[in-house]
Short mmCIF file of C-alpha atoms in Angstrom, two decimals:
data_model
loop_
_atom_site.label_atom_id
_atom_site.label_comp_id
_atom_site.label_asym_id
_atom_site.label_seq_id
_atom_site.Cartn_x
_atom_site.Cartn_y
_atom_site.Cartn_z
CA MET L 475 0.00 0.00 0.00
CA ARG L 476 1.29 3.38 -0.90
CA LEU L 477 -0.15 6.39 0.85
CA PHE L 478 -0.01 10.16 0.65
CA VAL L 479 3.14 10.35 -1.38
CA LEU L 480 3.66 8.93 -4.79
CA THR L 481 5.90 5.96 -4.37
CA ALA L 482 6.27 5.83 -8.12
CA VAL L 483 8.48 8.92 -7.74
CA TYR L 484 11.26 6.39 -7.64
CA SER L 485 14.81 7.03 -6.81
CA LEU L 486 15.03 3.93 -9.02
CA ALA L 487 17.89 2.50 -10.84
CA LEU L 488 16.95 5.09 -13.47
CA ALA L 489 19.78 7.51 -12.79
CA LEU L 490 22.27 4.67 -12.85
CA LEU L 491 20.87 3.03 -15.94
CA VAL L 492 20.62 6.12 -18.09
CA THR L 493 24.22 7.06 -17.33
CA GLY L 494 25.42 3.60 -18.27
CA THR L 495 26.37 2.41 -14.77
CA THR L 496 25.55 -1.28 -14.43
CA ASP L 497 23.62 -2.60 -11.46
CA SER L 498 25.42 -5.34 -9.57
CA ALA L 499 22.72 -7.88 -10.36
CA ALA L 500 23.02 -7.11 -14.05
CA ALA L 501 26.79 -7.28 -13.83
CA GLN L 502 26.56 -10.78 -12.41
CA ALA L 503 24.15 -11.90 -15.10
CA THR L 504 26.08 -10.69 -18.17
CA PRO L 505 29.67 -11.03 -19.35
CA ARG L 506 32.04 -8.17 -18.60
CA GLY L 507 31.74 -5.32 -21.06
CA GLN L 508 28.37 -6.43 -22.41
CA ALA L 509 25.02 -4.83 -21.69
CA PRO L 510 22.17 -7.05 -20.46
CA ALA L 511 20.24 -8.62 -23.31
CA ALA L 512 17.20 -6.63 -24.37
CA PRO L 513 13.89 -8.31 -23.56
CA PRO L 514 11.92 -9.72 -26.49
CA PRO L 515 9.01 -7.67 -27.82
CA ALA L 516 5.84 -8.04 -25.78
CA THR L 517 3.55 -10.53 -27.47
CA GLU L 518 1.06 -11.42 -24.72
CA VAL L 519 -2.56 -11.26 -25.85
CA GLY L 520 -5.85 -12.09 -24.20
CA ILE L 521 -7.35 -11.41 -20.80
CA ALA L 522 -5.35 -11.96 -17.62
CA ALA L 523 -8.13 -11.11 -15.15
CA VAL L 524 -11.60 -9.65 -14.89
CA VAL L 525 -12.33 -7.33 -11.95
CA ASN L 526 -16.02 -6.53 -11.50
CA ASP L 527 -16.55 -6.84 -15.27
CA GLU L 528 -13.47 -4.71 -16.05
CA MET L 529 -10.69 -6.39 -17.99
CA VAL L 530 -7.01 -6.58 -17.12
CA SER L 531 -5.25 -7.59 -20.30
CA ALA L 532 -2.31 -9.96 -20.53
CA PHE L 533 -0.47 -7.18 -22.36
CA ASP L 534 -0.96 -4.84 -19.38
CA VAL L 535 0.50 -7.50 -17.07
CA GLU L 536 3.51 -8.00 -19.34
CA GLN L 537 4.13 -4.25 -19.46
CA ARG L 538 3.92 -3.98 -15.67
CA VAL L 539 6.35 -6.89 -15.31
CA ARG L 540 8.89 -5.05 -17.43
CA LEU L 541 8.38 -1.84 -15.44
CA LEU L 542 8.90 -3.75 -12.18
CA LEU L 543 12.12 -5.27 -13.42
CA VAL L 544 13.66 -2.09 -14.82
CA THR L 545 12.76 0.01 -11.77
CA THR L 546 14.21 -2.51 -9.33
CA GLY L 547 17.40 -3.02 -11.34
CA VAL L 548 16.72 -6.70 -12.11
CA PRO L 549 17.80 -7.68 -15.67
CA TYR L 550 15.06 -9.10 -17.84
CA SER L 551 15.02 -12.87 -18.19
CA PRO L 552 12.15 -15.33 -18.64
CA GLU L 553 12.74 -16.54 -15.06
CA ALA L 554 12.70 -13.03 -13.61
CA ALA L 555 9.58 -12.18 -15.62
CA ARG L 556 7.75 -15.25 -14.32
CA ALA L 557 8.72 -14.39 -10.74
CA ALA L 558 7.42 -10.82 -11.15
CA ARG L 559 4.19 -11.76 -12.93
CA LEU L 560 2.17 -12.56 -9.79
CA THR L 561 3.10 -9.24 -8.21
CA ALA L 562 2.33 -7.36 -11.43
CA LEU L 563 -1.06 -9.04 -11.77
CA ARG L 564 -1.99 -8.40 -8.16
CA SER L 565 -0.96 -4.75 -8.47
CA LEU L 566 -3.12 -4.28 -11.56
CA VAL L 567 -6.10 -5.98 -9.92
CA ASP L 568 -5.70 -3.77 -6.84
CA GLU L 569 -5.40 -0.67 -9.00
CA ALA L 570 -8.58 -1.62 -10.86
CA LEU L 571 -10.39 -1.88 -7.51
CA GLU L 572 -8.91 1.42 -6.35
CA LEU L 573 -9.98 3.25 -9.51
CA GLN L 574 -13.44 1.72 -9.33
CA GLU L 575 -13.81 2.88 -5.72
CA ALA L 576 -12.53 6.32 -6.67
CA ARG L 577 -15.23 6.64 -9.33
CA LYS L 578 -17.82 5.46 -6.82
CA GLN L 579 -16.67 8.14 -4.35
CA GLY L 580 -16.63 10.85 -6.99
CA VAL L 581 -12.83 11.19 -7.08
CA THR L 582 -11.51 12.33 -10.45
CA ILE L 583 -7.86 12.53 -11.43
CA THR L 584 -7.06 14.84 -14.31
CA GLU L 585 -4.47 14.35 -17.01
CA GLU L 586 -2.69 17.42 -15.65
CA GLN L 587 -2.34 15.78 -12.22
CA VAL L 588 -0.93 12.62 -13.76
CA GLU L 589 1.48 14.58 -15.91
CA GLN L 590 2.64 16.63 -12.92
CA SER L 591 3.38 13.44 -10.99
CA PHE L 592 5.17 12.00 -14.00
CA GLN L 593 7.36 15.09 -14.20
CA GLN L 594 8.19 14.61 -10.50
CA VAL L 595 9.48 11.16 -11.40
CA LEU L 596 11.81 12.65 -13.97
CA GLN L 597 12.95 15.51 -11.75
CA SER L 598 13.60 13.34 -8.70
CA ASN L 599 15.82 11.08 -10.82
CA LYS L 600 17.47 13.95 -12.72
CA VAL L 601 16.40 12.23 -15.93
CA THR L 602 15.24 13.94 -19.12
CA LEU L 603 12.14 12.80 -20.96
CA GLU L 604 14.34 11.57 -23.81
CA GLN L 605 16.49 9.50 -21.44
CA PHE L 606 13.41 8.07 -19.74
CA ASP L 607 11.78 7.12 -23.03
CA GLN L 608 15.00 5.44 -24.16
CA LEU L 609 15.19 3.46 -20.92
CA MET L 610 11.57 2.34 -21.22
CA LYS L 611 12.14 1.39 -24.85
CA GLN L 612 15.12 -0.76 -23.91
CA ALA L 613 13.00 -2.45 -21.24
CA GLY L 614 10.21 -3.12 -23.72
CA THR L 615 7.65 -0.88 -22.04
CA SER L 616 6.61 2.80 -22.09
CA ALA L 617 5.71 5.78 -19.95
CA THR L 618 2.04 4.84 -20.33
CA THR L 619 2.55 1.93 -17.93
CA LEU L 620 4.03 4.19 -15.27
CA LYS L 621 1.34 6.83 -15.75
CA ARG L 622 -1.35 4.21 -15.20
CA GLN L 623 0.22 3.39 -11.85
CA LEU L 624 0.49 7.08 -10.98
CA ARG L 625 -3.20 7.64 -11.75
CA ALA L 626 -4.25 4.79 -9.45
CA GLU L 627 -2.01 6.04 -6.64
CA LEU L 628 -3.34 9.58 -6.88
CA ALA L 629 -6.94 8.37 -6.84
CA TRP L 630 -6.42 5.93 -3.97
CA ASN L 631 -4.64 8.53 -1.86
CA GLN L 632 -7.62 10.86 -2.22
CA VAL L 633 -10.12 8.08 -1.44
CA VAL L 634 -8.29 7.00 1.71
CA SER L 635 -7.75 10.60 2.86
CA ARG L 636 -11.44 11.41 2.49
CA ARG L 637 -12.45 8.29 4.37
CA TYR L 638 -10.05 8.39 7.31
CA GLN L 639 -8.53 11.86 7.68
CA GLY L 640 -9.75 13.29 10.96
CA ARG L 641 -10.83 9.87 12.20
CA LEU L 642 -7.44 8.59 13.34
CA SER L 643 -7.19 7.69 17.00
CA VAL L 644 -3.76 7.70 18.59
CA GLY L 645 -4.11 7.88 22.36
CA ALA L 646 -2.01 10.03 24.66
CA GLU L 647 -0.97 6.91 26.61
CA GLN L 648 0.23 5.25 23.40
CA ILE L 649 2.27 8.32 22.48
CA GLN L 650 3.73 8.65 25.96
CA ALA L 651 4.71 4.97 26.05
CA ALA L 652 6.65 5.39 22.81
CA VAL L 653 8.31 8.58 24.08
CA ASP L 654 9.27 6.83 27.33
CA ARG L 655 10.90 3.97 25.39
CA ILE L 656 12.95 6.45 23.37
CA LYS L 657 14.05 8.34 26.49
CA ALA L 658 14.96 5.12 28.31
CA ASN L 659 17.36 4.25 25.51
CA ALA L 660 18.95 7.69 25.24
CA GLY L 661 22.72 7.48 25.01
CA ARG L 662 22.72 3.98 23.50
CA PRO L 663 23.85 3.40 19.90
CA GLU L 664 21.18 4.08 17.29
CA SER L 665 20.96 2.55 13.83
CA LEU L 666 20.08 4.03 10.45
CA VAL L 667 17.46 1.54 9.29
CA SER L 668 15.54 0.65 6.16
CA GLU L 669 12.55 -1.68 6.10
CA LEU L 670 10.54 -3.61 3.56
CA MET L 671 7.23 -4.99 4.83
CA VAL L 672 4.91 -7.50 3.17
CA ALA L 673 1.61 -7.20 5.01
CA VAL L 674 -0.40 -10.09 6.41
CA ASP L 675 -3.98 -8.99 7.01
CA ASN L 676 -5.52 -12.45 7.34
CA PRO L 677 -4.28 -16.07 7.80
CA GLU L 678 -4.72 -16.88 4.10
CA GLN L 679 -2.02 -14.33 3.24
CA GLU L 680 0.60 -15.82 5.56
CA GLY L 681 2.15 -18.27 3.09
CA PRO L 682 2.17 -16.02 0.01
CA ALA L 683 3.49 -13.07 2.05
CA ARG L 684 6.35 -15.13 3.44
CA ALA L 685 7.20 -16.48 -0.01
CA LEU L 686 7.23 -12.96 -1.49
CA ALA L 687 9.40 -11.65 1.34
CA GLN L 688 11.88 -14.49 0.77
CA GLN L 689 11.89 -13.78 -2.97
CA LEU L 690 12.63 -10.10 -2.35
CA PHE L 691 15.36 -10.99 0.14
CA ASP L 692 16.99 -13.23 -2.46
CA GLN L 693 16.78 -10.46 -5.07
CA ILE L 694 18.47 -7.97 -2.73
CA ARG L 695 21.24 -10.44 -1.99
CA GLY L 696 21.59 -10.93 -5.75
CA GLY L 697 22.16 -7.21 -6.30
CA ALA L 698 18.71 -5.63 -6.64
CA ARG L 699 18.38 -2.25 -4.92
CA PHE L 700 16.68 -2.32 -1.53
CA SER L 701 15.16 1.14 -1.97
CA ALA L 702 13.63 0.36 -5.36
CA LEU L 703 12.14 -2.93 -4.14
CA ALA L 704 10.76 -1.19 -1.05
CA ARG L 705 9.06 1.45 -3.19
CA GLN L 706 7.37 -1.15 -5.37
CA TYR L 707 6.59 -3.92 -2.90
CA SER L 708 6.62 -2.63 0.68
CA GLN L 709 3.28 -1.96 2.37
CA ALA L 710 4.72 0.13 5.20
CA PRO L 711 4.37 3.95 5.20
CA SER L 712 8.14 4.14 4.65
CA ALA L 713 7.71 2.73 1.13
CA ALA L 714 7.45 6.29 -0.12
CA ASN L 715 11.01 6.90 1.11
CA GLY L 716 12.44 3.71 -0.31
CA GLY L 717 11.99 2.00 3.05
CA ASP L 718 14.05 4.55 4.98
CA ILE L 719 12.78 4.90 8.57
CA GLY L 720 15.71 6.96 9.81
CA TRP L 721 17.69 6.63 13.03
CA ILE L 722 16.19 4.02 15.35
CA LEU L 723 16.97 3.52 19.04
CA PRO L 724 16.75 0.14 20.78
CA GLY L 725 13.19 -0.40 21.94
CA GLN L 726 11.67 1.87 19.31
CA LEU L 727 10.42 -1.01 17.12
CA SER L 728 8.54 -4.17 18.03
CA SER L 729 10.46 -6.70 20.12
CA GLU L 730 10.88 -9.05 17.12
CA LEU L 731 12.42 -6.34 14.96
CA ASP L 732 14.40 -4.89 17.86
CA ASP L 733 16.01 -8.29 18.57
CA THR L 734 16.87 -8.67 14.89
CA LEU L 735 18.51 -5.23 14.70
CA GLY L 736 20.59 -6.02 17.77
CA GLN L 737 22.19 -8.96 15.96
CA MET L 738 22.91 -7.17 12.68
CA GLN L 739 26.06 -5.50 11.42
CA VAL L 740 26.29 -2.24 9.48
CA ASN L 741 25.66 -2.65 5.73
CA SER L 742 23.72 -5.86 6.17
CA ILE L 743 20.15 -7.03 5.61
CA SER L 744 18.09 -9.47 7.62
CA PRO L 745 16.25 -12.52 6.33
CA PRO L 746 12.45 -12.09 6.51
CA VAL L 747 11.27 -11.59 10.09
CA ARG L 748 7.67 -12.13 11.23
CA ALA L 749 6.47 -9.21 13.35
CA PRO L 750 3.13 -7.49 13.97
CA GLY L 751 1.66 -6.54 10.60
CA GLY L 752 3.54 -8.93 8.36
CA TRP L 753 6.96 -10.06 7.17
CA TYR L 754 9.85 -7.58 7.37
CA ILE L 755 13.27 -7.30 5.79
CA LEU L 756 15.53 -4.88 7.65
CA GLY L 757 18.69 -3.15 6.51
CA ILE L 758 21.23 -1.25 8.62
CA ARG L 759 23.15 1.46 6.79
CA ASP L 760 25.01 3.05 9.69
CA ARG L 761 25.35 3.24 13.47
CA ARG L 762 26.21 6.09 15.83
CA GLN L 763 25.89 7.22 19.40
CA THR L 764 22.66 9.02 20.18
CA GLN L 765 22.83 12.68 19.27
CA PRO L 766 22.25 15.26 22.02
CA PRO L 767 18.66 16.48 22.25
CA PRO L 768 17.78 19.46 20.09
CA PRO L 769 17.66 22.83 21.83
CA GLU L 770 14.30 24.09 22.93
CA VAL L 771 12.63 26.33 20.43
CA VAL L 772 10.04 29.02 21.14
CA LEU L 773 8.24 30.22 18.04
CA VAL L 774 6.40 33.53 18.23
CA GLU L 775 4.04 35.12 15.74
CA LEU L 776 4.34 38.89 15.76
CA LYS L 777 2.66 41.92 14.28
CA GLN L 778 3.83 45.46 14.71
CA LEU L 779 2.47 48.99 14.85
CA PHE L 780 5.22 51.04 13.22
CA VAL L 781 5.66 54.81 13.28
CA PRO L 782 8.51 56.15 11.14
CA ALA L 783 11.00 58.44 12.88
CA ASN L 784 14.36 59.24 11.35
CA ILE L 785 17.46 58.55 13.42
CA SER L 786 18.07 62.31 13.49
CA ALA L 787 14.64 63.04 15.03
CA ASP L 788 14.90 65.19 18.15
CA ALA L 789 14.32 63.78 21.63
CA ALA L 790 11.06 65.67 22.12
CA THR L 791 9.55 64.09 19.01
CA ILE L 792 10.63 60.62 20.11
CA ASP L 793 9.23 61.16 23.61
CA GLN L 794 5.90 62.30 22.18
CA LEU L 795 5.62 59.30 19.83
CA THR L 796 6.63 56.95 22.64
CA ALA L 797 3.89 58.32 24.86
CA GLN L 798 1.31 57.95 22.08
CA LEU L 799 2.33 54.34 21.43
CA ASN L 800 2.17 53.54 25.13
CA ASP L 801 -1.35 54.94 25.19
CA ALA L 802 -2.20 52.80 22.15
CA LYS L 803 -1.36 49.57 24.00
CA SER L 804 -4.63 49.59 25.91
CA SER L 805 -6.56 49.74 22.62
CA ILE L 806 -4.86 46.69 21.14
CA SER L 807 -6.52 43.33 21.66
CA GLY L 808 -6.48 40.15 19.61
CA CYS L 809 -3.79 41.26 17.19
CA SER L 810 -5.70 44.20 15.78
CA VAL L 811 -5.40 47.97 16.04
CA PRO L 812 -8.44 50.24 15.88
CA ARG L 813 -8.56 52.55 12.89
CA ASN L 814 -8.78 55.67 15.07
CA VAL L 815 -5.46 54.71 16.75
CA LEU L 816 -3.75 54.33 13.39
CA ASP L 817 -5.17 57.62 12.19
CA SER L 818 -3.92 59.41 15.30
CA LEU L 819 -0.29 58.45 14.66
CA PRO L 820 1.70 60.12 11.86
CA ASP L 821 2.19 57.75 8.88
CA ALA L 822 1.58 54.70 11.11
CA THR L 823 1.31 51.22 9.58
CA PHE L 824 0.24 47.88 11.05
CA GLY L 825 1.30 44.52 9.63
CA ASP L 826 2.92 41.10 10.05
CA VAL L 827 6.45 40.59 11.31
CA GLY L 828 6.13 36.83 10.84
CA ARG L 829 6.57 33.56 12.73
CA LEU L 830 10.08 33.51 14.21
CA ASN L 831 12.26 31.68 16.67
CA ILE L 832 12.44 33.97 19.67
CA LYS L 833 16.20 33.37 19.86
CA ASP L 834 16.59 34.97 16.43
CA LEU L 835 15.08 38.26 17.58
CA PRO L 836 17.25 41.22 18.66
CA VAL L 837 17.49 41.47 22.42
CA GLU L 838 15.35 44.63 22.46
CA TYR L 839 12.50 42.79 20.75
CA ARG L 840 12.84 39.78 23.09
CA ASN L 841 12.66 42.12 26.09
CA ALA L 842 9.60 43.89 24.66
CA ILE L 843 7.54 40.70 24.34
CA ASP L 844 8.84 39.00 27.49
CA GLY L 845 5.92 38.10 29.73
CA LEU L 846 3.23 39.15 27.26
CA LYS L 847 0.04 37.18 26.84
CA VAL L 848 -1.17 36.41 23.34
CA GLY L 849 -2.99 39.46 22.01
CA GLU L 850 -1.01 41.96 24.12
CA ALA L 851 1.43 44.59 22.88
CA GLY L 852 4.92 45.40 24.14
CA GLY L 853 7.42 48.15 23.55
CA PRO L 854 7.79 50.47 21.85
CA VAL L 855 11.25 49.62 20.54
CA ARG L 856 13.36 52.32 18.92
CA SER L 857 15.20 51.48 15.70
CA THR L 858 17.06 53.60 13.16
CA ASP L 859 13.85 53.79 11.12
CA GLY L 860 11.28 54.55 13.78
CA LEU L 861 9.33 53.13 16.71
CA HIS L 862 7.89 49.60 16.81
CA LEU L 863 5.04 48.47 19.04
CA LEU L 864 5.11 44.65 18.99
CA VAL L 865 1.93 42.58 19.27
CA LEU L 866 2.23 38.92 20.31
CA CYS L 867 -0.27 37.00 18.16
CA GLY L 868 0.92 33.47 18.90
CA ARG L 869 3.46 31.50 20.91
CA ASP L 870 4.51 27.88 20.44
CA ASP L 871 6.96 26.36 22.93
CA GLN L 872 8.72 23.61 20.98
CA THR L 873 10.41 21.85 23.88
CA GLN L 874 12.38 18.66 23.33
CA ASN L 875 9.53 16.63 24.81
CA ALA L 876 6.89 18.38 22.70
CA MET L 877 8.87 17.90 19.49
CA MET L 878 9.44 14.25 20.33
CA ARG L 879 5.74 13.72 21.02
CA ASP L 880 4.80 15.39 17.74
CA ALA L 881 7.18 13.16 15.78
CA VAL L 882 5.93 10.03 17.57
CA GLN L 883 2.31 10.98 16.97
CA ARG L 884 2.91 11.53 13.25
CA SER L 885 4.66 8.18 12.99
CA LEU L 886 1.85 6.34 14.80
CA GLU L 887 -0.79 8.06 12.70
CA ASP L 888 1.04 7.10 9.50
CA GLN L 889 1.11 3.48 10.65
CA GLN L 890 -2.57 3.58 11.54
CA MET L 891 -3.51 5.16 8.22
CA ALA L 892 -1.55 2.53 6.31
CA MET L 893 -3.26 -0.26 8.25
CA LEU L 894 -6.72 1.21 7.64
CA ALA L 895 -5.97 1.59 3.93
CA ARG L 896 -4.85 -2.05 3.69
CA ARG L 897 -8.07 -3.15 5.39
CA TYR L 898 -10.10 -0.93 3.08
CA LEU L 899 -8.53 -2.55 0.02
CA ARG L 900 -8.88 -6.01 1.57
CA ASP L 901 -12.61 -5.41 2.02
CA LEU L 902 -12.88 -4.28 -1.60
CA ARG L 903 -11.20 -7.54 -2.70
CA ARG L 904 -13.57 -9.61 -0.56
CA THR L 905 -16.70 -8.08 -2.05
CA ALA L 906 -15.40 -7.92 -5.63
CA THR L 907 -15.87 -10.47 -8.36
CA ILE L 908 -12.33 -11.28 -9.50
CA GLU L 909 -11.61 -13.90 -12.13
CA VAL L 910 -7.97 -14.68 -12.86
CA ARG L 911 -7.35 -16.49 -16.14
#
């Protein structure tokens, strides 16, 4: 399942392939100095599956197989194509269900949206359209196959967002438990981890999921790129990032995955591990000691009432303006200034200063807003240009604990959204009429 970011914006083997660098799997499969053999022209005809009276053609499956192989860096061979066919067929069946549900829910994806996503693919890989077309031609497929996948992803993302956004439930106790685990392990070595997860949503999926995870593990050991396989096959939220889940402390993952990480070396991958949600393949790219906690951050949103006064203005003028601005404080409430106050001050203006880290403000400004409640004004502050009355319109104390809780909550919500989306699609499969030929 791929949610809320287009996982087809691959960091693929595209950049390598178009520049002529050979993937290690391809290098093992072909003699030195020779390019991998081009796949034969696609000749599949007929119907591969029928999904609620909609056809999935054998040609579509063959094209998706070739896209899967080229984007994961696996050279085309009849054996590799057969191994990828089941995944390609299942993906196309799922996409048919997703597009059908999108139409049912009134979700429409325009050609402009698809094209914009396609351009993101090219830009993220630093590949020109001509290079991409040449790569697809060599693989025996075309951009149309990728655009079909993009359309389904865009539609499904909108369907899932409409259904579940605002209905996620991550409890405060759940968040605090995760934060406590992270704090308890502070100072211990943390690992830079990638994951690939094949979901198991019901007992019938156990065997096929394990077999697919083992197949993917074998492909990675044979030279296929972990990140590309994760983008295409993983059903974890991290699929959008090529499986990258960042720096992980002991105790941050489930006990099964945590035990596995503890036994791994840097630059290694694990065999498939059964853990809550499905079968996982883990990779460790680096290890380090835990970084010190980030400094506390206080963000303030400010507006200002500004009265121009040249640096050469005499003391009497400055005193008079200062007195007027002090009088104006009592009239300011809720980040607004009455019109009569503005009109009473010469050339006065009122506007946004912005949302800033309080540590980035000059000391005079920090002193002016110190102790203010939201909606109150402080100052005035004298500058070379004039006098500034500062209005505090918002304050956000980003303490270490608050930032950690926010990050944990986002992570838990992503996991919950991915699980709900998988169940949604599973229910669509259960109620659909699917005939595989």
